[in-house]
Amino acid sequence: MPEQESYVVATAERVFADLADPQSVIQLRNDSWRAPAWAALLETGLPLAWVPEVLGGPDVPLDEGFAILRASGRVALALPLAEAMLGAWMLAQAGITPPPEAASIVPSGPHDQILVGRDGRLAGKATCVAIATEIERLAVLVASNEGPHVALVRTTDCRINGRPNLAGELRASIDFDGVFPLAYAKAPAGLNHAAVLRMGAAVRAQQIAGALERMLEISVRYATERIAFGKPIGQFQAVQHNLAKLGGEVAASVAAAVSAADAILHEGLASDASILEISAAKIRCGQAAEVGAAIAHQVHGAIGFTDEHVLHRFSLRALSWRDDFGNEVFWSTELGSMVARVGARGLWPLLASR
Amino acid sequence: MLELRFDPVRLPPRCNELRHEVREFLAAEVAAGTFDPRDPESGSSTAKEFSKRVGARGWIGMTWPKQYGGQERSFLERYVVTEEMRVANAPTRHFFVADRQSGPTLIRYASEAIKRKILPAIVRGEICFCIGMSEPNSGSDLFAASTKATRVDHGWRINGTKIWTSNAHNSDYMIGLFRTSASTRENRRHGLTSFLVNMKAPGVSCNPIGQMSGQKEFNEVVFDDVIIPDDHTIGEIDGAWKQATSELAYERSGPERFLETYGALSELVDAVGTQPPATVVAGIGRLVAELHTLRRMSVSVAGMLEAGREPVVEAAIVKDVGTVWEQGLPHRARDLAALVAHETGPNVTFDEKLAFYLKIAPKVTIQGGTTEILRGIIARGLGLR
Ligand SMILES: Cc1cc2nc3c(=O)[nH]c(=O)nc-3n(C[C@H](O)[C@H](O)[C@H](O)COP(=O)(O)OP(=O)(O)OC[C@H]3O[C@@H](n4cnc5c(N)ncnc54)[C@H](O)[C@@H]3O)c2cc1C
């Protein structure tokens, strides 16, 4: 996808900047920006980006959808666009028309399992589900004797215990016992627990990469403006080298995330190639978030540690996104197991296949 | 501000066929005893003949113009050949420098007569090149070079010393950087010129320098009244500094910039077997994620080069992140292997292989431009200098 030529991504970028600019959000000190911003986002149709036209969506190609989410990371978008896109994507996969209300996606943790009883009611718990005031529905992958199904559930029907994550965004434990779905349909071949985790991980990798891109930009700008010892701090070699290192982390996260998105577009979610690409992206972006956020803060000194500065909106989000849909150790274990299976002789052919 | 773009460039399908051809060729070479893929030091006595066989397959200078023996194939195809040879530990030392660096420099800056004479011989794998930049008092600061080229009738006379010159003792030619005038106050980079030097010319002598890894791979090269013909200048006289930057993107972003210690990873995977403990599994997963990402970055830069761009900063990033990674790799492999060795007893082969990679690790962040120099280039690209 020739990214700078994508009209959809450019539009998304503009909408984000107009509605949810992080500096304005900080200055408001309340949530009054949220409702109008979300309404405007709904108007653009972006939350349904990955839904085909027959189900009422704009059918944006997968990779453009991922690029939209990277752009959302570049503004540290504090609205559940990624969740809504993922939820609608999963519903649409199973042929369910996504409702007007935004649905978050379940599972988002490696160990969650939701079952269905003979009476059609759900049972089980999910952890680490991204929720928000805008989220009124849940798209739930359900295990059953007839294979995986997708259920659409009303949030108010569930027992939800939400807690703020590092960035102050809600992550919930959700108890589905006894909940009766609004819609229920068989998942298509290949859509299973592992596939949902991979899709979610690829989304978080994009968001992290986007946040890091902006952290680099504001750090470089600050380094050229802040004067110490009579010159801009960006003229000190130690600062330059730190920023160069941040550049390397940004490059790695962008390359890994974009490559994983491209792999999903062409290879789906189940091939060995996609497993390599997606796990590598989630691991590498997670590492980059850690190293990158530390450097960005170091360059900013105390000002970057204040609640009024935008930096934390990027750094804390990037760090918190590491925890969703499997963290670095989870994916390292997945990838490492695959490598142990193919052995030293299979390792290079696996890498070279991409 | 600079946008760091790393598009998801994929190797085109014809690269797959090529990859299989290279693998088959290398397997046959291994079977014939040319080199041992698990011993990176093997193949020193066979490298010269190996080079000719690689040339016969058309895999040297493959991107070069047809008129000089090249095949005008893509950088992505060259990429495949390079990475397969590197991972297999094939003895590429006889042709690698000429293929990557010297040939392209000659194509851009040498006289037509030189190009016609030298390039086809490189393509055939017959001649070996070395790079004469560093001097005892000029390393990172290339522009401090003081080995002198003085005008004589129909040519130049060279006096001075180059150092750390890899493979000079096996080389037929050097592309050397010599001082032809003093630097000026306005431009301290002024006054250096690139020359094509015949290493067999009278007055050139090579003194091998041993390395801490036990290899004898680099040299001191002394020039004692060496005469170089006029048409052996490469590019603008006194203006070599203008030529340097564009080539660096090729030199810095290739797979050799993160695969030099790959053997430590494959030996590790081999040594720990199919069911290693959880910590080892996760550790290997992390290493593979990082390597995959580096390769994707590097392929992306190859794609930019193919598209005619000059991704100097992106290339510097690949080398910086890549060499720091490959330097750490053997240490991390050592860490992880210990967990398995405790269960199954010491793994002698693994330890021996690992020792080699641990010993060469320090050099990878020095050769071809140090980490600090690279970060300076990246910082400039970011707009900080
Ligand atoms: C295995 C190997 C093979 C080599 N092969 C060749 C070859 O074939 N041809 C060739 O010409 N050269 C070759 N070299 C030499 C290599 O290019 C130089 O070693 C390298 O450029 C660094 O120069 P130096 O060793 O003089 O170190 P110095 O330049 O003296 O640097 C020493 C330290 O100071 C740091 N430093 C220097 N300047 C700065 C600065 N401005 N800011 C911050 N830090 C700085 C460096 O980063 C380094 O850490 C080889 C080197 C090695 C190790």
Short mmCIF file of C-alpha atoms in Angstrom, two decimals, chain A residues 1-4 70 74 213 216-221 223-224 234-235 237 239-256 258-260 262-263 266 276-277 279-281 283-284 287 328-329 331-337 339-341 343-345 347-354, chain B residues 1-11 16 19 23 80 83-84 87 255 258-259 262 265-276 278 280-297 299-300 314 317 320-321 332 371-376 378-380 382-385:
data_model
loop_
_atom_site.label_atom_id
_atom_site.label_comp_id
_atom_site.label_asym_id
_atom_site.label_seq_id
_atom_site.Cartn_x
_atom_site.Cartn_y
_atom_site.Cartn_z
CA MET A 1 0.00 0.00 0.00
CA PRO A 2 1.57 3.32 -0.98
CA GLU A 3 0.84 4.88 2.34
CA GLN A 4 1.13 8.58 1.75
CA ARG A 70 -0.80 3.62 13.40
CA ARG A 74 0.58 9.08 16.44
CA GLU A 213 7.00 7.91 15.73
CA LEU A 216 10.72 10.76 18.26
CA GLU A 217 9.31 13.82 16.57
CA ILE A 218 8.53 15.73 19.74
CA SER A 219 11.81 14.70 21.33
CA VAL A 220 13.85 15.91 18.36
CA ARG A 221 11.92 19.16 18.30
CA ALA A 223 16.15 18.99 21.66
CA THR A 224 16.47 21.76 19.11
CA GLY A 234 20.47 18.61 20.65
CA GLN A 235 24.00 19.80 20.04
CA GLN A 237 26.65 14.39 21.41
CA VAL A 239 21.75 13.68 23.47
CA GLN A 240 22.24 13.18 19.74
CA HIS A 241 23.23 9.58 20.25
CA ASN A 242 20.28 8.88 22.50
CA LEU A 243 17.96 10.30 19.87
CA ALA A 244 19.70 8.29 17.15
CA LYS A 245 19.06 5.21 19.24
CA LEU A 246 15.42 6.22 19.59
CA GLY A 247 15.39 6.55 15.79
CA GLY A 248 16.58 2.95 15.56
CA GLU A 249 13.78 1.78 17.85
CA VAL A 250 11.20 3.71 15.87
CA ALA A 251 12.55 2.23 12.65
CA ALA A 252 12.39 -1.28 14.08
CA SER A 253 8.87 -0.88 15.41
CA VAL A 254 7.56 0.62 12.19
CA ALA A 255 9.25 -2.02 10.03
CA ALA A 256 7.97 -4.88 12.20
CA VAL A 258 4.04 -2.70 8.83
CA SER A 259 5.49 -6.03 7.80
CA ALA A 260 3.09 -7.95 10.07
CA ASP A 262 1.26 -6.88 5.16
CA ALA A 263 1.64 -10.53 6.15
CA HIS A 266 -1.47 -11.68 2.05
CA LEU A 276 6.52 -15.30 12.78
CA GLU A 277 5.60 -11.82 11.58
CA SER A 279 4.77 -12.41 17.16
CA ALA A 280 7.95 -10.64 16.06
CA ALA A 281 6.03 -7.38 15.69
CA ILE A 283 7.71 -8.50 20.77
CA ARG A 284 9.84 -5.95 18.95
CA GLN A 287 10.80 -3.69 23.41
CA GLU A 328 6.50 -10.01 24.92
CA VAL A 329 7.12 -13.15 26.95
CA TRP A 331 4.78 -14.14 22.09
CA SER A 332 8.43 -15.06 22.62
CA THR A 333 7.24 -18.39 23.93
CA GLU A 334 4.96 -18.89 20.92
CA LEU A 335 7.70 -17.98 18.48
CA GLY A 336 10.40 -19.85 20.36
CA SER A 337 8.26 -22.99 20.35
CA VAL A 339 11.63 -22.35 16.23
CA ALA A 340 12.31 -25.34 18.48
CA ARG A 341 9.91 -27.33 16.32
CA GLY A 343 15.06 -26.68 14.51
CA ALA A 344 18.29 -25.04 13.41
CA ARG A 345 17.88 -26.35 9.87
CA LEU A 347 15.16 -21.56 11.14
CA TRP A 348 16.86 -19.83 8.25
CA PRO A 349 14.32 -21.02 5.63
CA LEU A 350 11.59 -19.70 7.92
CA LEU A 351 13.24 -16.27 8.21
CA ALA A 352 14.12 -16.15 4.53
CA SER A 353 10.54 -17.02 3.54
CA ARG A 354 9.57 -13.47 4.49
CA MET B 1 11.51 16.30 10.07
CA LEU B 2 12.65 13.08 8.49
CA GLU B 3 10.07 10.34 8.25
CA LEU B 4 11.56 6.93 8.78
CA ARG B 5 9.85 4.76 6.22
CA PHE B 6 10.27 1.05 6.09
CA ASP B 7 7.75 -0.21 3.56
CA PRO B 8 7.01 -3.94 3.63
CA VAL B 9 9.12 -4.76 0.59
CA ARG B 10 8.88 -8.44 -0.37
CA LEU B 11 11.37 -10.30 -2.48
CA ASN B 16 12.75 -17.89 -4.77
CA ARG B 19 17.51 -18.83 -3.66
CA ARG B 23 21.29 -23.33 -1.90
CA VAL B 80 19.24 -13.17 -1.79
CA GLU B 83 22.31 -13.58 2.58
CA GLU B 84 22.36 -17.23 1.54
CA VAL B 87 24.23 -17.72 6.54
CA PRO B 255 22.46 -8.66 5.48
CA PHE B 258 23.47 -8.42 11.27
CA LEU B 259 24.32 -11.98 10.24
CA TYR B 262 24.17 -15.85 13.12
CA LEU B 265 21.91 -18.58 17.13
CA SER B 266 21.68 -21.64 14.92
CA GLU B 267 24.17 -23.50 17.11
CA LEU B 268 22.06 -22.56 20.13
CA VAL B 269 18.84 -23.81 18.56
CA ASP B 270 20.64 -26.99 17.61
CA ALA B 271 22.18 -27.48 21.06
CA VAL B 272 18.99 -27.06 23.08
CA GLY B 273 16.97 -29.60 21.12
CA THR B 274 13.25 -29.78 20.42
CA GLN B 275 12.01 -29.33 23.97
CA PRO B 276 14.09 -26.76 25.74
CA ALA B 278 10.54 -22.38 29.02
CA VAL B 280 15.20 -20.90 26.71
CA VAL B 281 12.16 -21.07 24.44
CA ALA B 282 11.23 -17.49 25.29
CA GLY B 283 14.83 -16.32 24.93
CA ILE B 284 15.11 -17.86 21.48
CA GLY B 285 11.76 -16.39 20.52
CA ARG B 286 12.98 -12.92 21.40
CA LEU B 287 16.21 -13.32 19.44
CA VAL B 288 14.33 -14.54 16.39
CA ALA B 289 11.83 -11.67 16.64
CA GLU B 290 14.70 -9.18 16.69
CA LEU B 291 16.50 -10.88 13.81
CA HIS B 292 13.35 -11.07 11.71
CA THR B 293 12.76 -7.36 12.30
CA LEU B 294 16.31 -6.49 11.28
CA ARG B 295 15.99 -8.50 8.13
CA ARG B 296 12.72 -6.82 7.26
CA MET B 297 14.37 -3.41 7.80
CA VAL B 299 15.12 -5.79 2.81
CA SER B 300 13.12 -2.60 2.95
CA GLU B 314 17.82 4.27 7.06
CA ILE B 317 20.07 2.72 11.28
CA ASP B 320 23.65 0.56 14.04
CA VAL B 321 20.79 -1.59 15.29
CA ARG B 332 22.76 -14.08 25.00
CA THR B 371 28.49 2.94 16.38
CA GLU B 372 29.31 6.49 17.42
CA ILE B 373 29.94 7.62 13.86
CA LEU B 374 26.71 5.98 12.69
CA ARG B 375 24.70 7.66 15.43
CA GLY B 376 26.17 10.96 14.37
CA ILE B 378 21.47 9.37 12.11
CA ALA B 379 21.35 12.46 14.33
CA ARG B 380 22.19 14.60 11.31
CA LEU B 382 17.03 13.75 12.27
CA GLY B 383 17.97 17.39 11.94
CA LEU B 384 20.13 17.67 15.04
CA ARG B 385 23.42 18.55 13.35
#
